[in-house]
């Protein structure tokens, strides 16, 4: 059975949302409770599911582990005999999808990387591969579906 949060619980959650690393004693001063009472309330909030974890954010506001997605379209010199390019692409861990395309482009790659700089390094590696004649890269701005 879930407990209803009282105003004191809500204040504790608001303070923890602003600063999850706040010391129990400092939090107690802010909500007029002892350090031990704050610790007990936090433990209860965790048990009851009101607190389900703590999240870390990097200096740029992104959560660690969040990825930047990019799409790289690849032109090969010989789309019929370009297997060496496909084999080389399989060795790049940031490439999470590779589709052989009809039409203008030969390949469509989806790259998930931790930073734009890492996407750039992956792009440089792909564009330098023997058999790759050109690339077009776009970063994903938002996902709708």
CSV table of N, CA and C in Angstrom, one decimal:
chain,number,residue,atom,x,y,z
A,1,UNK,N,0.8,-1.2,0.0
A,1,UNK,CA,0.0,0.0,0.0
A,1,UNK,C,0.9,1.2,0.0
A,2,UNK,N,0.7,2.1,-0.9
A,2,UNK,CA,1.5,3.3,-1.0
A,2,UNK,C,1.0,4.4,-0.1
A,3,UNK,N,1.9,5.1,0.6
A,3,UNK,CA,1.5,6.1,1.5
A,3,UNK,C,1.4,7.4,0.7
A,4,UNK,N,0.6,8.3,1.2
A,4,UNK,CA,0.4,9.6,0.6
A,4,UNK,C,1.5,10.5,1.2
A,5,UNK,N,2.1,11.3,0.3
A,5,UNK,CA,3.2,12.2,0.8
A,5,UNK,C,2.6,13.3,1.6
A,6,UNK,N,3.2,13.6,2.7
A,6,UNK,CA,2.8,14.8,3.5
A,6,UNK,C,3.6,16.0,3.0
A,7,UNK,N,3.3,17.2,3.5
A,7,UNK,CA,4.0,18.4,3.0
A,7,UNK,C,5.5,18.3,3.3
A,8,UNK,N,5.9,17.6,4.4
A,8,UNK,CA,7.3,17.5,4.8
A,8,UNK,C,8.0,16.6,3.8
A,9,UNK,N,7.4,15.5,3.4
A,9,UNK,CA,8.0,14.6,2.4
A,9,UNK,C,8.1,15.4,1.1
A,10,UNK,N,7.2,16.2,0.7
A,10,UNK,CA,7.3,16.9,-0.5
A,10,UNK,C,8.4,17.9,-0.5
A,11,UNK,N,8.6,18.6,0.7
A,11,UNK,CA,9.7,19.5,0.8
A,11,UNK,C,11.1,18.8,0.7
A,12,UNK,N,11.1,17.6,1.3
A,12,UNK,CA,12.4,16.8,1.2
A,12,UNK,C,12.6,16.4,-0.2
A,13,UNK,N,11.6,16.0,-0.9
A,13,UNK,CA,11.8,15.6,-2.3
A,13,UNK,C,12.2,16.8,-3.2
A,14,UNK,N,11.6,18.0,-2.9
A,14,UNK,CA,12.0,19.2,-3.6
A,14,UNK,C,13.5,19.5,-3.4
A,15,UNK,N,13.9,19.4,-2.2
A,15,UNK,CA,15.3,19.7,-1.9
A,15,UNK,C,16.3,18.7,-2.5
A,16,UNK,N,15.9,17.4,-2.5
A,16,UNK,CA,16.7,16.4,-3.1
A,16,UNK,C,16.7,16.5,-4.6
A,17,UNK,N,15.6,17.0,-5.2
A,17,UNK,CA,15.6,17.2,-6.6
A,17,UNK,C,16.5,18.4,-7.0
A,18,UNK,N,16.6,19.4,-6.2
A,18,UNK,CA,17.5,20.5,-6.5
A,18,UNK,C,19.0,20.1,-6.2
A,19,UNK,N,19.2,19.2,-5.3
A,19,UNK,CA,20.6,18.8,-4.9
A,19,UNK,C,20.5,17.4,-4.3
A,20,UNK,N,20.7,16.3,-5.1
A,20,UNK,CA,20.6,15.0,-4.5
A,20,UNK,C,21.8,14.6,-3.6
A,21,UNK,N,22.8,15.4,-3.6
A,21,UNK,CA,24.0,15.2,-2.8
A,21,UNK,C,24.0,15.9,-1.5
A,22,UNK,N,22.9,16.6,-1.2
A,22,UNK,CA,22.8,17.4,0.0
A,22,UNK,C,23.0,16.5,1.3
A,23,UNK,N,23.7,16.9,2.2
A,23,UNK,CA,23.9,16.1,3.4
A,23,UNK,C,22.7,16.1,4.2
A,24,UNK,N,22.4,15.0,4.9
A,24,UNK,CA,21.2,14.8,5.7
A,24,UNK,C,21.1,15.9,6.8
A,25,UNK,N,22.2,16.3,7.4
A,25,UNK,CA,22.2,17.4,8.4
A,25,UNK,C,21.7,18.7,7.7
A,26,UNK,N,22.3,19.0,6.6
A,26,UNK,CA,21.9,20.3,5.9
A,26,UNK,C,20.4,20.2,5.4
A,27,UNK,N,20.0,19.1,4.9
A,27,UNK,CA,18.6,18.9,4.5
A,27,UNK,C,17.7,19.1,5.8
A,28,UNK,N,18.1,18.5,6.9
A,28,UNK,CA,17.4,18.7,8.1
A,28,UNK,C,17.2,20.1,8.5
A,29,UNK,N,18.3,20.9,8.4
A,29,UNK,CA,18.2,22.3,8.7
A,29,UNK,C,17.1,23.0,7.8
A,30,UNK,N,17.1,22.6,6.5
A,30,UNK,CA,16.2,23.3,5.6
A,30,UNK,C,14.7,22.9,5.8
A,31,UNK,N,14.5,21.7,6.4
A,31,UNK,CA,13.1,21.3,6.6
A,31,UNK,C,12.7,21.2,8.0
A,32,UNK,N,13.6,21.6,8.9
A,32,UNK,CA,13.4,21.7,10.4
A,32,UNK,C,13.2,20.3,11.0
A,33,UNK,N,14.1,19.3,10.6
A,33,UNK,CA,14.1,18.0,11.2
A,33,UNK,C,15.5,17.7,11.5
A,34,UNK,N,15.7,16.7,12.4
A,34,UNK,CA,17.0,16.2,12.8
A,34,UNK,C,17.6,15.4,11.6
A,35,UNK,N,18.9,15.3,11.6
A,35,UNK,CA,19.6,14.5,10.6
A,35,UNK,C,19.0,13.1,10.5
A,36,UNK,N,18.8,12.4,11.7
A,36,UNK,CA,18.3,11.1,11.8
A,36,UNK,C,16.9,11.0,11.2
A,37,UNK,N,16.0,12.0,11.6
A,37,UNK,CA,14.7,12.0,11.1
A,37,UNK,C,14.6,12.1,9.5
A,38,UNK,N,15.5,12.9,9.0
A,38,UNK,CA,15.6,13.1,7.5
A,38,UNK,C,16.0,11.7,6.9
A,39,UNK,N,17.0,11.1,7.5
A,39,UNK,CA,17.5,9.8,7.0
A,39,UNK,C,16.4,8.8,7.0
A,40,UNK,N,15.6,8.7,8.1
A,40,UNK,CA,14.5,7.8,8.2
A,40,UNK,C,13.4,8.0,7.1
A,41,UNK,N,13.1,9.3,6.9
A,41,UNK,CA,12.1,9.7,5.9
A,41,UNK,C,12.6,9.3,4.5
A,42,UNK,N,13.9,9.6,4.2
A,42,UNK,CA,14.4,9.3,2.9
A,42,UNK,C,14.4,7.7,2.7
A,43,UNK,N,14.7,7.0,3.7
A,43,UNK,CA,14.7,5.5,3.6
A,43,UNK,C,13.3,5.0,3.3
A,44,UNK,N,12.3,5.6,4.0
A,44,UNK,CA,10.9,5.3,3.8
A,44,UNK,C,10.4,5.7,2.4
A,45,UNK,N,10.8,6.9,1.9
A,45,UNK,CA,10.4,7.3,0.6
A,45,UNK,C,11.0,6.4,-0.5
A,46,UNK,N,12.2,5.9,-0.3
A,46,UNK,CA,12.8,4.9,-1.2
A,46,UNK,C,12.1,3.6,-1.1
A,47,UNK,N,11.8,3.1,0.1
A,47,UNK,CA,11.0,1.9,0.2
A,47,UNK,C,9.6,1.9,-0.5
A,48,UNK,N,9.0,3.1,-0.3
A,48,UNK,CA,7.6,3.3,-0.8
A,48,UNK,C,7.6,3.6,-2.3
A,49,UNK,N,8.8,3.8,-2.9
A,49,UNK,CA,8.8,4.1,-4.3
A,49,UNK,C,8.7,5.5,-4.7
A,50,UNK,N,8.6,6.4,-3.8
A,50,UNK,CA,8.6,7.9,-4.1
A,50,UNK,C,9.9,8.3,-4.6
A,51,UNK,N,11.0,7.7,-4.1
A,51,UNK,CA,12.3,7.9,-4.7
A,51,UNK,C,12.7,6.5,-5.3
A,52,UNK,N,13.0,6.6,-6.6
A,52,UNK,CA,13.3,5.3,-7.3
A,52,UNK,C,14.7,5.3,-7.8
A,53,UNK,N,15.5,6.3,-7.4
A,53,UNK,CA,16.9,6.3,-7.9
A,53,UNK,C,17.4,7.7,-7.9
A,54,UNK,N,18.7,7.9,-8.1
A,54,UNK,CA,19.3,9.2,-8.1
A,54,UNK,C,20.0,9.3,-9.5
A,55,UNK,N,19.9,10.4,-10.1
A,55,UNK,CA,20.4,10.7,-11.4
A,55,UNK,C,21.5,11.6,-11.4
A,56,UNK,N,22.6,11.4,-12.1
A,56,UNK,CA,23.7,12.2,-12.2
A,56,UNK,C,23.6,13.0,-13.6
A,57,UNK,N,23.9,14.3,-13.6
A,57,UNK,CA,24.0,15.0,-14.8
A,57,UNK,C,25.4,15.5,-15.0
A,58,UNK,N,25.8,15.6,-16.3
A,58,UNK,CA,27.1,16.1,-16.6
A,58,UNK,C,27.1,17.7,-16.6
A,59,UNK,N,28.2,18.3,-16.8
A,59,UNK,CA,28.3,19.8,-16.9
A,59,UNK,C,27.5,20.4,-18.0
A,60,UNK,N,27.3,19.6,-19.1
A,60,UNK,CA,26.5,20.1,-20.2
A,60,UNK,C,25.0,19.8,-20.1
A,61,UNK,N,24.6,19.3,-18.9
A,61,UNK,CA,23.2,19.1,-18.6
A,61,UNK,C,22.6,17.7,-19.1
A,62,UNK,N,23.5,16.9,-19.8
A,62,UNK,CA,23.0,15.6,-20.3
A,62,UNK,C,23.3,14.6,-19.2
A,63,UNK,N,22.4,13.6,-19.2
A,63,UNK,CA,22.6,12.5,-18.3
A,63,UNK,C,23.8,11.6,-18.8
A,64,UNK,N,24.6,11.1,-17.9
A,64,UNK,CA,25.7,10.2,-18.3
A,64,UNK,C,25.0,9.0,-19.0
A,65,UNK,N,25.6,8.5,-20.0
A,65,UNK,CA,25.0,7.4,-20.7
A,65,UNK,C,24.0,7.8,-21.8
A,66,UNK,N,23.6,9.1,-21.8
A,66,UNK,CA,22.7,9.5,-22.8
A,66,UNK,C,23.5,9.6,-24.1
A,67,UNK,N,22.9,9.3,-25.2
A,67,UNK,CA,23.7,9.3,-26.4
A,67,UNK,C,23.2,10.3,-27.4
A,68,UNK,N,24.1,10.7,-28.3
A,68,UNK,CA,23.8,11.6,-29.4
A,68,UNK,C,23.6,10.7,-30.6
A,69,UNK,N,22.6,10.9,-31.4
A,69,UNK,CA,22.3,10.1,-32.5
A,69,UNK,C,22.6,10.9,-33.8
A,70,UNK,N,23.2,10.2,-34.7
A,70,UNK,CA,23.5,10.8,-36.1
A,70,UNK,C,23.2,9.8,-37.1
A,71,UNK,N,22.8,10.3,-38.3
A,71,UNK,CA,22.6,9.4,-39.4
A,71,UNK,C,23.7,9.8,-40.5
A,72,UNK,N,24.4,8.7,-40.9
A,72,UNK,CA,25.4,8.9,-41.9
A,72,UNK,C,25.0,8.2,-43.2
A,73,UNK,N,24.9,8.9,-44.3
A,73,UNK,CA,24.6,8.2,-45.6
A,73,UNK,C,26.0,8.0,-46.2
A,74,UNK,N,26.2,6.9,-46.8
A,74,UNK,CA,27.5,6.5,-47.3
A,74,UNK,C,27.3,6.2,-48.8
A,75,UNK,N,28.2,6.8,-49.6
A,75,UNK,CA,28.3,6.4,-51.0
A,75,UNK,C,29.6,5.5,-51.2
A,76,UNK,N,29.4,4.4,-51.8
A,76,UNK,CA,30.6,3.5,-52.0
A,76,UNK,C,31.0,3.6,-53.5
A,77,UNK,N,32.3,3.4,-53.8
A,77,UNK,CA,32.7,3.4,-55.2
A,77,UNK,C,32.0,2.3,-56.0
A,78,UNK,N,31.9,1.2,-55.4
A,78,UNK,CA,31.2,0.0,-56.1
A,78,UNK,C,30.2,-0.6,-55.2
A,79,UNK,N,29.0,-0.2,-55.4
A,79,UNK,CA,27.9,-0.7,-54.5
A,79,UNK,C,27.7,-2.2,-54.6
A,80,UNK,N,28.0,-2.8,-55.7
A,80,UNK,CA,27.8,-4.2,-55.9
A,80,UNK,C,28.9,-5.1,-55.3
A,81,UNK,N,30.1,-4.5,-55.2
A,81,UNK,CA,31.3,-5.3,-54.6
A,81,UNK,C,31.9,-4.6,-53.4
A,82,UNK,N,31.1,-3.9,-52.7
A,82,UNK,CA,31.6,-3.1,-51.5
A,82,UNK,C,31.5,-3.8,-50.2
A,83,UNK,N,31.7,-5.1,-50.2
A,83,UNK,CA,31.6,-5.9,-49.0
A,83,UNK,C,32.6,-5.5,-47.9
A,84,UNK,N,33.8,-5.1,-48.4
A,84,UNK,CA,34.9,-4.7,-47.4
A,84,UNK,C,34.5,-3.5,-46.6
A,85,UNK,N,33.7,-2.6,-47.2
A,85,UNK,CA,33.1,-1.5,-46.4
A,85,UNK,C,32.2,-2.0,-45.3
A,86,UNK,N,31.3,-2.9,-45.7
A,86,UNK,CA,30.3,-3.4,-44.7
A,86,UNK,C,31.1,-4.2,-43.6
A,87,UNK,N,32.1,-4.9,-43.9
A,87,UNK,CA,32.9,-5.6,-42.9
A,87,UNK,C,33.5,-4.7,-42.0
A,88,UNK,N,34.1,-3.6,-42.5
A,88,UNK,CA,34.8,-2.6,-41.6
A,88,UNK,C,33.7,-1.9,-40.7
A,89,UNK,N,32.6,-1.6,-41.3
A,89,UNK,CA,31.5,-0.9,-40.5
A,89,UNK,C,31.1,-1.8,-39.3
A,90,UNK,N,31.1,-3.1,-39.4
A,90,UNK,CA,30.7,-4.0,-38.3
A,90,UNK,C,31.6,-3.9,-37.1
A,91,UNK,N,32.8,-3.4,-37.3
A,91,UNK,CA,33.8,-3.3,-36.2
A,91,UNK,C,33.7,-2.0,-35.4
A,92,UNK,N,32.8,-1.1,-35.8
A,92,UNK,CA,32.7,0.2,-35.1
A,92,UNK,C,31.5,0.1,-34.2
A,93,UNK,N,31.7,0.1,-32.9
A,93,UNK,CA,30.6,-0.2,-31.9
A,93,UNK,C,29.5,0.9,-31.9
A,94,UNK,N,29.8,2.1,-32.3
A,94,UNK,CA,28.8,3.2,-32.2
A,94,UNK,C,27.8,3.0,-33.4
A,95,UNK,N,28.1,2.2,-34.4
A,95,UNK,CA,27.1,2.0,-35.5
A,95,UNK,C,26.1,1.0,-35.0
A,96,UNK,N,24.9,1.4,-34.8
A,96,UNK,CA,23.9,0.6,-34.2
A,96,UNK,C,22.9,0.1,-35.3
A,97,UNK,N,23.0,0.7,-36.5
A,97,UNK,CA,22.1,0.3,-37.6
A,97,UNK,C,22.8,0.5,-38.9
A,98,UNK,N,22.7,-0.4,-39.8
A,98,UNK,CA,23.3,-0.2,-41.1
A,98,UNK,C,22.3,-0.8,-42.1
A,99,UNK,N,21.8,0.0,-43.0
A,99,UNK,CA,20.8,-0.4,-44.0
A,99,UNK,C,21.4,-0.2,-45.4
A,100,UNK,N,21.2,-1.2,-46.3
A,100,UNK,CA,21.6,-1.0,-47.7
A,100,UNK,C,20.4,-0.4,-48.3
A,101,UNK,N,20.6,0.7,-49.1
A,101,UNK,CA,19.5,1.5,-49.6
A,101,UNK,C,19.4,1.4,-51.1
A,102,UNK,N,18.2,1.6,-51.6
A,102,UNK,CA,18.1,1.8,-53.1
A,102,UNK,C,18.1,3.3,-53.3
A,103,UNK,N,18.2,3.7,-54.5
A,103,UNK,CA,18.2,5.1,-54.8
A,103,UNK,C,19.6,5.8,-54.7
A,104,UNK,N,19.6,7.0,-54.2
A,104,UNK,CA,20.8,7.8,-54.3
A,104,UNK,C,21.9,7.3,-53.4
A,105,UNK,N,21.6,6.9,-52.2
A,105,UNK,CA,22.6,6.5,-51.2
A,105,UNK,C,22.8,5.0,-51.2
A,106,UNK,N,24.0,4.5,-50.9
A,106,UNK,CA,24.3,3.1,-50.8
A,106,UNK,C,23.9,2.6,-49.5
A,107,UNK,N,24.3,3.3,-48.4
A,107,UNK,CA,24.1,2.8,-47.1
A,107,UNK,C,23.6,3.9,-46.2
A,108,UNK,N,22.8,3.6,-45.2
A,108,UNK,CA,22.3,4.5,-44.2
A,108,UNK,C,22.7,3.9,-42.8
A,109,UNK,N,23.5,4.7,-42.1
A,109,UNK,CA,24.0,4.2,-40.8
A,109,UNK,C,23.4,5.1,-39.7
A,110,UNK,N,23.1,4.5,-38.6
A,110,UNK,CA,22.7,5.2,-37.4
A,110,UNK,C,23.8,5.0,-36.4
A,111,UNK,N,24.3,6.2,-36.0
A,111,UNK,CA,25.5,6.2,-35.0
A,111,UNK,C,25.0,6.8,-33.7
A,112,UNK,N,25.2,6.0,-32.6
A,112,UNK,CA,24.9,6.5,-31.3
A,112,UNK,C,26.2,6.7,-30.5
A,113,UNK,N,26.5,7.9,-30.1
A,113,UNK,CA,27.8,8.2,-29.5
A,113,UNK,C,27.6,9.1,-28.3
A,114,UNK,N,28.6,9.1,-27.4
A,114,UNK,CA,28.5,9.9,-26.2
A,114,UNK,C,28.6,11.4,-26.4
A,115,UNK,N,29.4,11.7,-27.4
A,115,UNK,CA,29.6,13.2,-27.7
A,115,UNK,C,29.6,13.4,-29.2
A,116,UNK,N,29.4,14.7,-29.5
A,116,UNK,CA,29.5,15.1,-31.0
A,116,UNK,C,30.9,14.8,-31.5
A,117,UNK,N,31.9,15.0,-30.6
A,117,UNK,CA,33.3,14.7,-31.0
A,117,UNK,C,33.5,13.2,-31.4
A,118,UNK,N,32.9,12.3,-30.7
A,118,UNK,CA,33.0,10.9,-31.0
A,118,UNK,C,32.3,10.6,-32.3
A,119,UNK,N,31.1,11.2,-32.6
A,119,UNK,CA,30.5,11.1,-33.9
A,119,UNK,C,31.4,11.5,-35.0
A,120,UNK,N,32.1,12.6,-34.7
A,120,UNK,CA,33.1,13.2,-35.7
A,120,UNK,C,34.2,12.2,-36.0
A,121,UNK,N,34.7,11.5,-34.9
A,121,UNK,CA,35.8,10.6,-35.1
A,121,UNK,C,35.3,9.3,-35.9
A,122,UNK,N,34.0,8.9,-35.6
A,122,UNK,CA,33.5,7.8,-36.3
A,122,UNK,C,33.3,8.2,-37.8
A,123,UNK,N,32.8,9.4,-38.1
A,123,UNK,CA,32.7,9.9,-39.4
A,123,UNK,C,34.0,9.9,-40.2
A,124,UNK,N,35.1,10.4,-39.5
A,124,UNK,CA,36.4,10.4,-40.1
A,124,UNK,C,36.9,9.0,-40.4
A,125,UNK,N,36.6,8.0,-39.6
A,125,UNK,CA,37.0,6.7,-39.8
A,125,UNK,C,36.3,6.1,-41.0
A,126,UNK,N,35.0,6.4,-41.1
A,126,UNK,CA,34.2,5.9,-42.2
A,126,UNK,C,34.6,6.5,-43.5
A,127,UNK,N,34.8,7.8,-43.5
A,127,UNK,CA,35.1,8.5,-44.8
A,127,UNK,C,36.5,8.2,-45.3
A,128,UNK,N,37.4,7.7,-44.4
A,128,UNK,CA,38.7,7.3,-44.8
A,128,UNK,C,38.8,5.8,-45.3
A,129,UNK,N,37.7,5.1,-45.2
A,129,UNK,CA,37.8,3.7,-45.6
A,129,UNK,C,37.9,3.5,-47.1
A,130,UNK,N,38.8,2.6,-47.5
A,130,UNK,CA,38.9,2.3,-48.9
A,130,UNK,C,37.5,1.8,-49.4
A,131,UNK,N,37.0,2.3,-50.5
A,131,UNK,CA,35.7,1.9,-51.0
A,131,UNK,C,34.6,2.9,-50.7
A,132,UNK,N,34.9,3.9,-49.8
A,132,UNK,CA,33.9,4.9,-49.5
A,132,UNK,C,34.2,6.1,-50.3
A,133,UNK,N,33.3,6.6,-51.2
A,133,UNK,CA,33.6,7.7,-52.0
A,133,UNK,C,33.1,9.1,-51.4
A,134,UNK,N,32.0,9.0,-50.6
A,134,UNK,CA,31.5,10.2,-50.0
A,134,UNK,C,30.5,9.9,-48.9
A,135,UNK,N,30.3,10.9,-48.0
A,135,UNK,CA,29.3,10.7,-46.9
A,135,UNK,C,28.5,12.0,-46.8
A,136,UNK,N,27.3,11.8,-46.2
A,136,UNK,CA,26.5,12.9,-45.7
A,136,UNK,C,26.1,12.6,-44.3
A,137,UNK,N,26.3,13.5,-43.4
A,137,UNK,CA,26.0,13.3,-42.0
A,137,UNK,C,24.9,14.3,-41.5
A,138,UNK,N,24.0,13.8,-40.7
A,138,UNK,CA,23.0,14.6,-40.1
A,138,UNK,C,22.8,14.2,-38.6
A,139,UNK,N,22.7,15.2,-37.7
A,139,UNK,CA,22.5,14.8,-36.3
A,139,UNK,C,21.0,14.8,-36.1
A,140,UNK,N,20.5,13.9,-35.2
A,140,UNK,CA,19.1,13.8,-34.8
A,140,UNK,C,18.8,14.9,-33.8
A,141,UNK,N,17.8,15.8,-34.2
A,141,UNK,CA,17.5,16.9,-33.3
A,141,UNK,C,16.5,16.4,-32.2
A,142,UNK,N,15.5,15.6,-32.6
A,142,UNK,CA,14.5,15.0,-31.7
A,142,UNK,C,13.9,13.8,-32.3
A,143,UNK,N,13.4,12.9,-31.4
A,143,UNK,CA,12.7,11.7,-31.8
A,143,UNK,C,11.3,11.9,-31.6
A,144,UNK,N,10.5,11.6,-32.6
A,144,UNK,CA,9.0,11.8,-32.5
A,144,UNK,C,8.3,10.4,-32.3
A,145,UNK,N,8.8,9.4,-33.0
A,145,UNK,CA,8.3,8.1,-32.8
A,145,UNK,C,9.4,7.1,-32.6
